Short mmCIF file of C-alpha atoms and ligand atoms in Angstrom, two decimals:
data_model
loop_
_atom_site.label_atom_id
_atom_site.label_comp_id
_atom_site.label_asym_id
_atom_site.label_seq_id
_atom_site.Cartn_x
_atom_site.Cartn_y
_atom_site.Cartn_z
CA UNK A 1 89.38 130.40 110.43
CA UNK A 2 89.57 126.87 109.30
CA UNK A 3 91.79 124.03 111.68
CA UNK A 4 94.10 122.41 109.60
CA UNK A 5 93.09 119.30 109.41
CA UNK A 6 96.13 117.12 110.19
CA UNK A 7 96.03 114.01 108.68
CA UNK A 8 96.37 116.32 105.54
CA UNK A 9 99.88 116.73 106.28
CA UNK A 10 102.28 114.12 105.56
CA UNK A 11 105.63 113.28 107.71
CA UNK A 12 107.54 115.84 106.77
CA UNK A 13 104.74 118.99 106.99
CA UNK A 14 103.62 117.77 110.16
CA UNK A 15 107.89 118.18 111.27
CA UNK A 16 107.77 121.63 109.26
CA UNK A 17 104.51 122.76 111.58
CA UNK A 18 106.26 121.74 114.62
CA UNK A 19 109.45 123.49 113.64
CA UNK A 20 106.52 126.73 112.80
CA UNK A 21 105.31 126.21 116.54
CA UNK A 22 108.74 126.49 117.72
CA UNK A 23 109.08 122.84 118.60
CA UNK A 24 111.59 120.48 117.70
CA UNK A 25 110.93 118.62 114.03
CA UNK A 26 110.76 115.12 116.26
CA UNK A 27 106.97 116.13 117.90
CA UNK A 28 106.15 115.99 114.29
CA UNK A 29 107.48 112.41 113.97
CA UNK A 30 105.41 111.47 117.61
CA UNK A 31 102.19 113.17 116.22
CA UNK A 32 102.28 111.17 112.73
CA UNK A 33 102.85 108.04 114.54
CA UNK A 34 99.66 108.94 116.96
CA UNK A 35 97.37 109.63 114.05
CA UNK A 36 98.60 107.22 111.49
CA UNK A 37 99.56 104.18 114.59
CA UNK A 38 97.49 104.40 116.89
CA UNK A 39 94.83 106.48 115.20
CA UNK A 40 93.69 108.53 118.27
CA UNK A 41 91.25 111.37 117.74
CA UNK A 42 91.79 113.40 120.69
CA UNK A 43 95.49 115.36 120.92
CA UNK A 44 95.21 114.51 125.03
CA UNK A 45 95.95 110.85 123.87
CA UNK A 46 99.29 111.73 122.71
CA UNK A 47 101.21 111.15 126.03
CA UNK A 48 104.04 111.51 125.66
CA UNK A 49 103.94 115.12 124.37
CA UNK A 50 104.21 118.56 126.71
CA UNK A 51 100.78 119.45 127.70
CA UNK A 52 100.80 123.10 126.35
CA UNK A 53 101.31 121.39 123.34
CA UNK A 54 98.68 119.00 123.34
CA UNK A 55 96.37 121.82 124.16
CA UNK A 56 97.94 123.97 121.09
CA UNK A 57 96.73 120.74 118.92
CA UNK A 58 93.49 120.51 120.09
CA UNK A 59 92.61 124.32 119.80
CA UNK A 60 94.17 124.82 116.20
CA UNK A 61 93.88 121.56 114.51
CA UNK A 62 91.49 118.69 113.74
CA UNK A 63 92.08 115.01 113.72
CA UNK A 64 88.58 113.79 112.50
CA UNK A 65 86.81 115.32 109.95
CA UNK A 66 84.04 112.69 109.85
CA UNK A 67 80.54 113.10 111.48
CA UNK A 68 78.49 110.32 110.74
CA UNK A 69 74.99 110.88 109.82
CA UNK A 70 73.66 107.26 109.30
CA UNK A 71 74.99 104.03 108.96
CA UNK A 72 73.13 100.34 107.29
CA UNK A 73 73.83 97.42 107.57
CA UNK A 74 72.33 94.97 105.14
CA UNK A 75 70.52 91.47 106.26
CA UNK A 76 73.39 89.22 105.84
CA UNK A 77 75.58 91.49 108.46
CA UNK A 78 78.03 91.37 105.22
CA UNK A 79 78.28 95.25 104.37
CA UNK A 80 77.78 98.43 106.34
CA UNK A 81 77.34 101.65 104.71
CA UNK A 82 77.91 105.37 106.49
CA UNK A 83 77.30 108.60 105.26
CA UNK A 84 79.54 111.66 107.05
CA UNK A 85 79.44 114.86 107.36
CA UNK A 86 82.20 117.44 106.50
CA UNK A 87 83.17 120.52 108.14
CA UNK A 88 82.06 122.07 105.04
CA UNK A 89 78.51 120.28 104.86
CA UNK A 90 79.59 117.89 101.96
CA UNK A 91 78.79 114.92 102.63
CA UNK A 92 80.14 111.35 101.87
CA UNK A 93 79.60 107.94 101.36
CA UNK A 94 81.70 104.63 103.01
CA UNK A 95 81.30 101.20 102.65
CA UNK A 96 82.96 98.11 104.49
CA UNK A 97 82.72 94.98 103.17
CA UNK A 98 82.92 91.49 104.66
CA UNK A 99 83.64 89.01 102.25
CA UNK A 100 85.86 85.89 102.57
CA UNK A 101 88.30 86.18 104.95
CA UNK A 102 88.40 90.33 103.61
CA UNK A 103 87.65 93.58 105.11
CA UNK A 104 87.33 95.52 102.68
CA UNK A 105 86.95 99.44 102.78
CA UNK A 106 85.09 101.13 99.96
CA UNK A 107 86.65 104.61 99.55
CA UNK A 108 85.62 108.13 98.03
CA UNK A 109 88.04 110.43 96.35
CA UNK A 110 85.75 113.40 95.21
CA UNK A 111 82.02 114.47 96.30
CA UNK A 112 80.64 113.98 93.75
CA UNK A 113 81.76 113.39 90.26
CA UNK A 114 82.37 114.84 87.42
CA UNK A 115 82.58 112.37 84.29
CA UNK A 116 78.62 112.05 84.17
CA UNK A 117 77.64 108.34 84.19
CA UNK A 118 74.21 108.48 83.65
CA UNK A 119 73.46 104.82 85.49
CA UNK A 120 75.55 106.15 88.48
CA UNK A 121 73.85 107.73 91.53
CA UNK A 122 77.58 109.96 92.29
CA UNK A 123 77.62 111.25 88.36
CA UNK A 124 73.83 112.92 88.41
CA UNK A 125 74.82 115.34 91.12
CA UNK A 126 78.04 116.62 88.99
CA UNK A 127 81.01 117.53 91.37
CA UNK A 128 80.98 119.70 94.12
CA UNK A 129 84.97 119.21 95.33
CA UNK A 130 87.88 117.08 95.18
CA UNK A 131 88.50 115.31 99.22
CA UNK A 132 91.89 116.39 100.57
CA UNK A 133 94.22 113.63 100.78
CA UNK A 134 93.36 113.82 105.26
CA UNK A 135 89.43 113.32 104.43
CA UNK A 136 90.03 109.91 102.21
CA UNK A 137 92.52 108.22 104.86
CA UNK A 138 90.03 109.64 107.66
CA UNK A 139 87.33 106.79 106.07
CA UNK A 140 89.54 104.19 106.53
CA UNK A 141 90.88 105.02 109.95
CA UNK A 142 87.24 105.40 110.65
CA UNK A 143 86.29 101.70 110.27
CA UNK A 144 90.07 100.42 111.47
CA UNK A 145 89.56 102.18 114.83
CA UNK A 146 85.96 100.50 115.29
CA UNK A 147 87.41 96.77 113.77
CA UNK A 148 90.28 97.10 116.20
CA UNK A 149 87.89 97.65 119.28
CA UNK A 150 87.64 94.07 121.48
CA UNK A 151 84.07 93.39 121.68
CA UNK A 152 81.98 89.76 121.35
CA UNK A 153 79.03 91.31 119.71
CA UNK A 154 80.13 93.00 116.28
CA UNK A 155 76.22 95.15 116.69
CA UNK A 156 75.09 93.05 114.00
CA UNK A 157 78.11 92.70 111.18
CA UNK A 158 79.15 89.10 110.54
CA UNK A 159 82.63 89.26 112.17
CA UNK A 160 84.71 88.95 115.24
CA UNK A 161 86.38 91.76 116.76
CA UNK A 162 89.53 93.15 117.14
CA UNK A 163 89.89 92.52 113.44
CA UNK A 164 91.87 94.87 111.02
CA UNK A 165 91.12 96.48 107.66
CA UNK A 166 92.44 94.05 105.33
CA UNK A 167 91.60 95.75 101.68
CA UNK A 168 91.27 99.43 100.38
CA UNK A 169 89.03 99.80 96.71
CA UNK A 170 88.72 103.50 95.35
CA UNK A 171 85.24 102.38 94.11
CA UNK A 172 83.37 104.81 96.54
CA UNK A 173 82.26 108.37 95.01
CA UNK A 174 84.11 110.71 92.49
CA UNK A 175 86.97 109.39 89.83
CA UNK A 176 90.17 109.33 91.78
CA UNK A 177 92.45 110.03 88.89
CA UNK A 178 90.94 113.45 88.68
CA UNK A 179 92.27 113.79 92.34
CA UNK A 180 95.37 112.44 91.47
CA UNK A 181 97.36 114.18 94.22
CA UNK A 182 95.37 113.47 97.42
CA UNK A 183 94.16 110.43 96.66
CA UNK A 184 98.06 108.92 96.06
CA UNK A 185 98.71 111.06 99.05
CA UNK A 186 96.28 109.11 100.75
CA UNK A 187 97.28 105.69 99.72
CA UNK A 188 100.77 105.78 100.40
CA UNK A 189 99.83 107.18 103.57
CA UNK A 190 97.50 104.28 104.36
CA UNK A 191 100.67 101.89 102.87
CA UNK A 192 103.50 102.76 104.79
CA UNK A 193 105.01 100.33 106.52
CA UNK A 194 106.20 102.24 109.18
CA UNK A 195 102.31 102.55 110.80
CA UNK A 196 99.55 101.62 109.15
CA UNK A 197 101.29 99.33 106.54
CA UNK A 198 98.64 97.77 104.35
CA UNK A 199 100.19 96.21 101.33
CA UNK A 200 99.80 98.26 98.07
CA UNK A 201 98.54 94.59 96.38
CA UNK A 202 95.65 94.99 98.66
CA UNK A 203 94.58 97.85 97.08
CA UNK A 204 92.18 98.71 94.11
CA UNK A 205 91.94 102.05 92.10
CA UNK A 206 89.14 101.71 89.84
CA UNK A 207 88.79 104.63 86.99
CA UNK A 208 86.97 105.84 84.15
CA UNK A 209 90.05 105.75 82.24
CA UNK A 210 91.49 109.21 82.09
CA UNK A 211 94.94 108.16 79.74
CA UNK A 212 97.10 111.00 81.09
CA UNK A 213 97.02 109.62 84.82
CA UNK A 214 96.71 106.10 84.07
CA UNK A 215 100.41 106.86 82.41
CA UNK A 216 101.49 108.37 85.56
CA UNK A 217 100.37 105.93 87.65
CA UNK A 218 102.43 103.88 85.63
CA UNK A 219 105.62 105.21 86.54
CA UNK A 220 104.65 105.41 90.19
CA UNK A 221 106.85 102.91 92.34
CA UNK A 222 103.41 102.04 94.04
CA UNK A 223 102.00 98.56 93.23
CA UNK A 224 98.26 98.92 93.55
CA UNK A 225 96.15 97.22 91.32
CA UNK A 226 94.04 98.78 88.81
CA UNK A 227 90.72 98.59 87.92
CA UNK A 228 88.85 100.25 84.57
CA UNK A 229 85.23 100.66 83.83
CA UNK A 230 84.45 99.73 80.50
CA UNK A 231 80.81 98.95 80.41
CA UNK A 232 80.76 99.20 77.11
CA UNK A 233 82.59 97.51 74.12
CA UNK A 234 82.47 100.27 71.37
CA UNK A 235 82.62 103.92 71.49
CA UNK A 236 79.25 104.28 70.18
CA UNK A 237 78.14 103.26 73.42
CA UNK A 238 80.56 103.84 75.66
CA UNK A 239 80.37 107.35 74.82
CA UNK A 240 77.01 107.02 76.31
CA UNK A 241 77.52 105.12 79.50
CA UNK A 242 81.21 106.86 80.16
CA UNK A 243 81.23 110.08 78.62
CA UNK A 244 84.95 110.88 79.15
CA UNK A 245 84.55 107.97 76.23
CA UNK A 246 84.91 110.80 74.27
CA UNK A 247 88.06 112.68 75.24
CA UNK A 248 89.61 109.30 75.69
CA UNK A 249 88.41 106.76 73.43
CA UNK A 250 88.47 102.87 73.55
CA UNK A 251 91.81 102.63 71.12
CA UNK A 252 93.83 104.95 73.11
CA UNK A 253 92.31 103.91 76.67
CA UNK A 254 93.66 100.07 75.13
CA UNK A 255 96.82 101.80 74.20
CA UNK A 256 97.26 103.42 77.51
CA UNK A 257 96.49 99.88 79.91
CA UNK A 258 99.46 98.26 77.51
CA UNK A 259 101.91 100.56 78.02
CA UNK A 260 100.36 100.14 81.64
CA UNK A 261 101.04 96.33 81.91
CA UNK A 262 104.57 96.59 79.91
CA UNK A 263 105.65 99.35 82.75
CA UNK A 264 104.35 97.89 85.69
CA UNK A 265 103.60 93.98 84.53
CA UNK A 266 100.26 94.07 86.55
CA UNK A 267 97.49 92.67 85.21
CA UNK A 268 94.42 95.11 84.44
CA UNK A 269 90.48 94.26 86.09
CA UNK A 270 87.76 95.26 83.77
CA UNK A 271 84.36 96.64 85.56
CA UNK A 272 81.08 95.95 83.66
CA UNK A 273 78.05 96.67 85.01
CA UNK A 274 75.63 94.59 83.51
CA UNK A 275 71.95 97.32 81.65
CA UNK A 276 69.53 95.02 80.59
CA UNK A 277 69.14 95.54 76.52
CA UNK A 278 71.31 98.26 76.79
CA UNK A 279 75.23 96.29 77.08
CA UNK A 280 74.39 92.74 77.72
CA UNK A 281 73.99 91.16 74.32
CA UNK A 282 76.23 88.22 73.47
CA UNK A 283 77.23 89.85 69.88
CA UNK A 284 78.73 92.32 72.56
CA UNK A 285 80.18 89.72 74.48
CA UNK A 286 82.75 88.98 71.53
CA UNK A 287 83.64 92.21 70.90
CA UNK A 288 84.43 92.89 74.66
CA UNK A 289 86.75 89.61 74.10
CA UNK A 290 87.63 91.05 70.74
CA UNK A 291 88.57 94.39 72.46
CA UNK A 292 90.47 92.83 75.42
CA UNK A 293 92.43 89.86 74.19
CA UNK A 294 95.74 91.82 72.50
CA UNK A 295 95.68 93.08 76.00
CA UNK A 296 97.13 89.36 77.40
CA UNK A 297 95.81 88.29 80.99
CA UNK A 298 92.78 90.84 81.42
CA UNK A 299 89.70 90.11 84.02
CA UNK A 300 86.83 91.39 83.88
CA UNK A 301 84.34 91.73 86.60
CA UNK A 302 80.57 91.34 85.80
CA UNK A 303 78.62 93.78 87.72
CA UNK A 304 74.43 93.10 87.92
CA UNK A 305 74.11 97.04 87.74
CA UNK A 306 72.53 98.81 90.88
CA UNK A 307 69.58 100.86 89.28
CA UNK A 308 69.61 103.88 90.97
CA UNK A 309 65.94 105.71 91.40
CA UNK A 310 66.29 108.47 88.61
CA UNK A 311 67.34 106.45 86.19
CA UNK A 312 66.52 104.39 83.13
CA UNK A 313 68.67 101.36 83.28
CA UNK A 314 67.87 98.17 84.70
CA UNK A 315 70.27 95.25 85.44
CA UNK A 316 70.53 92.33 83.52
CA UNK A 317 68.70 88.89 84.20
CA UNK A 318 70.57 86.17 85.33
CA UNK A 319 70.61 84.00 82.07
CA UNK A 320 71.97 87.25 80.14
CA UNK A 321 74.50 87.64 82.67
CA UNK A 322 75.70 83.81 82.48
CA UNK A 323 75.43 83.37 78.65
CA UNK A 324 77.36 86.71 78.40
CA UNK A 325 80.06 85.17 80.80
CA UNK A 326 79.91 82.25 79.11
CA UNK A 327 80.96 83.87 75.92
CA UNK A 328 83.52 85.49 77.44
CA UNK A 329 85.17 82.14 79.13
CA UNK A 330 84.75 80.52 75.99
CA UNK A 331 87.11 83.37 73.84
CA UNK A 332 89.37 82.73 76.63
CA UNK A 333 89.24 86.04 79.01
CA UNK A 334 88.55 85.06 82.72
CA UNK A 335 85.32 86.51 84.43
CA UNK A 336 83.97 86.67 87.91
CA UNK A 337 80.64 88.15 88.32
CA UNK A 338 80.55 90.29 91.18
CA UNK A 339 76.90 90.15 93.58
CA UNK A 340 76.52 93.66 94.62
CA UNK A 341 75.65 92.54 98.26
CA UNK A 342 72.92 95.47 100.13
CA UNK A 343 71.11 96.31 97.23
CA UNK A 344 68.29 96.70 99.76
CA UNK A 345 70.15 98.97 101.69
CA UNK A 346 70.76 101.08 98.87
CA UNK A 347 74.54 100.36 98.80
CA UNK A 348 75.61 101.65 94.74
CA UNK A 349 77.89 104.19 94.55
CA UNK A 350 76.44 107.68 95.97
CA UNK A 351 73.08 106.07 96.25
CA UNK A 352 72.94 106.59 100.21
CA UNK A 353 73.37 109.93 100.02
CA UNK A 354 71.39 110.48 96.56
CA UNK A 355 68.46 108.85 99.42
CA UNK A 356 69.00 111.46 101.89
CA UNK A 357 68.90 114.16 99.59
CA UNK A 358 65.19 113.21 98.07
CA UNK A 359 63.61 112.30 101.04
CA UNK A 360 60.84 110.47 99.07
CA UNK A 361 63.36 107.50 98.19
CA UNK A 362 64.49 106.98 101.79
CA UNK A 363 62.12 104.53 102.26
CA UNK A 364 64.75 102.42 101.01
CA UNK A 365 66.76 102.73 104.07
CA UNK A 366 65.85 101.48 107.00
CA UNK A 367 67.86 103.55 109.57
CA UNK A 368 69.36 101.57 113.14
N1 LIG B 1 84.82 106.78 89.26
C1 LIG B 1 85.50 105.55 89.31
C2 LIG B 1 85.44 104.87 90.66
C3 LIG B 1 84.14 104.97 91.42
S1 LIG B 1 82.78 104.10 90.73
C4 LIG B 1 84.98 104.63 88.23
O1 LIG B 1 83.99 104.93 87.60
O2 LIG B 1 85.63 103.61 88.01
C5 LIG B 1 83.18 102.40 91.08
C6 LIG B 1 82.51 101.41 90.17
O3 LIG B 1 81.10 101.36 90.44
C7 LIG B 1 82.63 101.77 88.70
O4 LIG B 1 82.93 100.63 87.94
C8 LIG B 1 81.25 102.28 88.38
O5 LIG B 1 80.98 102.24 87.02
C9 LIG B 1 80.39 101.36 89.21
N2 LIG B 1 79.02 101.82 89.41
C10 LIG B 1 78.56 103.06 89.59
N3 LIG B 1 77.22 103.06 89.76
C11 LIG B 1 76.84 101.77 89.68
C12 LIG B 1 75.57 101.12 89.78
N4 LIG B 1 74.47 101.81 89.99
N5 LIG B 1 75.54 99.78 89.65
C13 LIG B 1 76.69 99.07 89.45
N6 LIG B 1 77.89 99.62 89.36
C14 LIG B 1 77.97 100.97 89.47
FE1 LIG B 2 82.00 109.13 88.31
FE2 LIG B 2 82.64 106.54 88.43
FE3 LIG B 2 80.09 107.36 88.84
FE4 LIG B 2 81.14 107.49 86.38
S1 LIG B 2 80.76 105.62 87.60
S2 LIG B 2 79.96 109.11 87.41
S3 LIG B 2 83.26 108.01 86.83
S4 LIG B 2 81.85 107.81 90.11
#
């Protein structure tokens, strides 16, 4: 038999299990605020519960799901990646990311994905589950608890500790709106004020663009920000480089993000990673600003792509990248081209673990 895993269980099924166990609903309200507070990983932390109980906990249930398996850091000390472990054998991929003032936590949602981006290291593998909503706040706790540890040396990230997570982006493996449930699950649980209360505007959903939940995330009282990966300014190609392109096209996805903005009155981020001869033309450059303007205030991040060993595409050069910018300044939508810091390390979506699955790549890693 499986333990439940029990930072699967919000507030109220953690008081329902209690009231299960024959114990009353409040242990339920101590235990969320030990997990979700204090983040302890060991039921004989929780002190101020009976001891029978605490020993019920820690024979039935599981508080971290996460075995690491390696972890890089990249040159600068500005990004460290870690691959887990599941109790299942999947494994995972988690990225924190120093940058300004930020710590950022790079998130999955799914191992692997499903939507089939052929320049993306998650979408050759196809998907192999969806995480429950305990496994995706389980990667953030997991770099919180080691921030908020008081040591002088930070073994080799650029940082002083105790520090705090300071930003969430879904921009790990797997599409999170085709995990709708757990992975809102998992944000509001990472959100609540009440204990581990990071603000909502700190956080970043980025998605293919499947319409259907981008209109319920719309009606959600839950201001994250959102994030869409175009990569591609017609269908013709974007059918290539995003193949849900073809369920959900560019007029309806465009559609979709203004009913979006009208709803919510957030402003939408645009992801494009940046294929040499393959998206980076400036004739494209004007129909991205062509395709983007009606939409009032958009941003769109340009990404040098990661290649990922496998595959064809290459990024961009420099001068493409700033003449395609350039462009896009000039037709008046604002840009900021994103440095993919670690590209040494491997750190791309999924490529970590695509480089412990083919051994022959791993030379890419250099393990601690
Ligand atoms: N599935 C979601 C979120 C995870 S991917 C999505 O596609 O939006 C997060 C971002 O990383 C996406 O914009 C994705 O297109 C981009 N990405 C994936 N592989 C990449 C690579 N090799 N180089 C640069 N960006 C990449
Ligand atoms: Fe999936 Fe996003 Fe990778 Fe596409 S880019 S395969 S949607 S994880």
């Amino acid at each position: 038999m499986s333990k439940t895993l029990l930072l699967d269980l919000t507030r109220p099924q953690l008081q329902d299990l209690m009231k299960s166990w024959g114990e009353p609903a409040y242990r339920g309200k101590q235990i969320y605020d030990w997990l979700h507070r204090n983040l302890v990983t060991d039921p004989a932390q929780m002190t101020n519960l009976p001891k029978a109980l605490r020993e019920r906990l820690a024979a039935e249930t599981l508080i971290n799901p996460l075995e690491l398996i390696v972890q890089v850091d990249d040159e600068a000390g500005e990004t460290r990646k870690a691959l887990f472990r599941l109790p299942d054998g999947a494994t995972i991929e988690v990225v924190l990311m120093l940058y300004d003032k930020r710590r950022t936590v790079c998130i999955s949602t799914q191992v692997g994905c499903g939507i089939g981006c052929p320049f993306c290291a998650t979408g050759l593998g196809g998907l192999v589950r969806n995480l429950s909503p305990g496994e995706i706040i389980a990667q953030v706790h997991w770099f919180e608890r080691w921030l908020r540890q008081d040591q002088p040396d930070s073994e080799g990230l650029a940082l002083t500790r105790p520090s705090r997570v300071t930003n969430i982006v879904v921009m790990g493996m797997g599409e999170p709106l085709a995990n709708y449930d757990a992975t809102m699950q998992a944000l509001r649980a990472i959100a609540d004020p009440k204990t581990f209360s990071l603000s909502a505007r700190n956080i970043t959903l980025s998605t293919s663009g499947l319409i259907p939940k981008i209109d319920q995330l719309a009606e959600e009282q839950f201001p994250i920000r959102l994030a869409v990966s175009l990569h591609a300014p017609t269908d013709r190609l974007r059918n290539k480089l995003v193949p849900i392109n073809k369920r959900y096209g560019l007029n309806a996805l465009m559609a979709a993000l203004q009913r979006y903005r009208a709803k919510t009155h957030r402003r939408v981020t645009f992801e494009y990673a940046m294929m040499r001869g393959i998206n980076d033309a400036v004739e494209q450059a004007h129909l991205l600003a062509d395709l983007l303007l009606p939409l009032k205030n958009a941003h769109v991040n340009l990404i040098p792509l990661n290649p990922t060993p496998g595959s064809p595409y290459q990024p961009s050069d420099r001068e493409a990248v700033r003449h395609f910018q350039q462009a896009l300044e000039d037709a008046g939508i604002t840009t900021t081209v994103r440095l993919r810091r670690g590209v040494e390390i491997s750190a791309g979506c999924g490529q970590l673990r695509q480089a412990k699955q083919q051994p022959d790549v791993l030379k890419f890693i250099h393990e601690p």
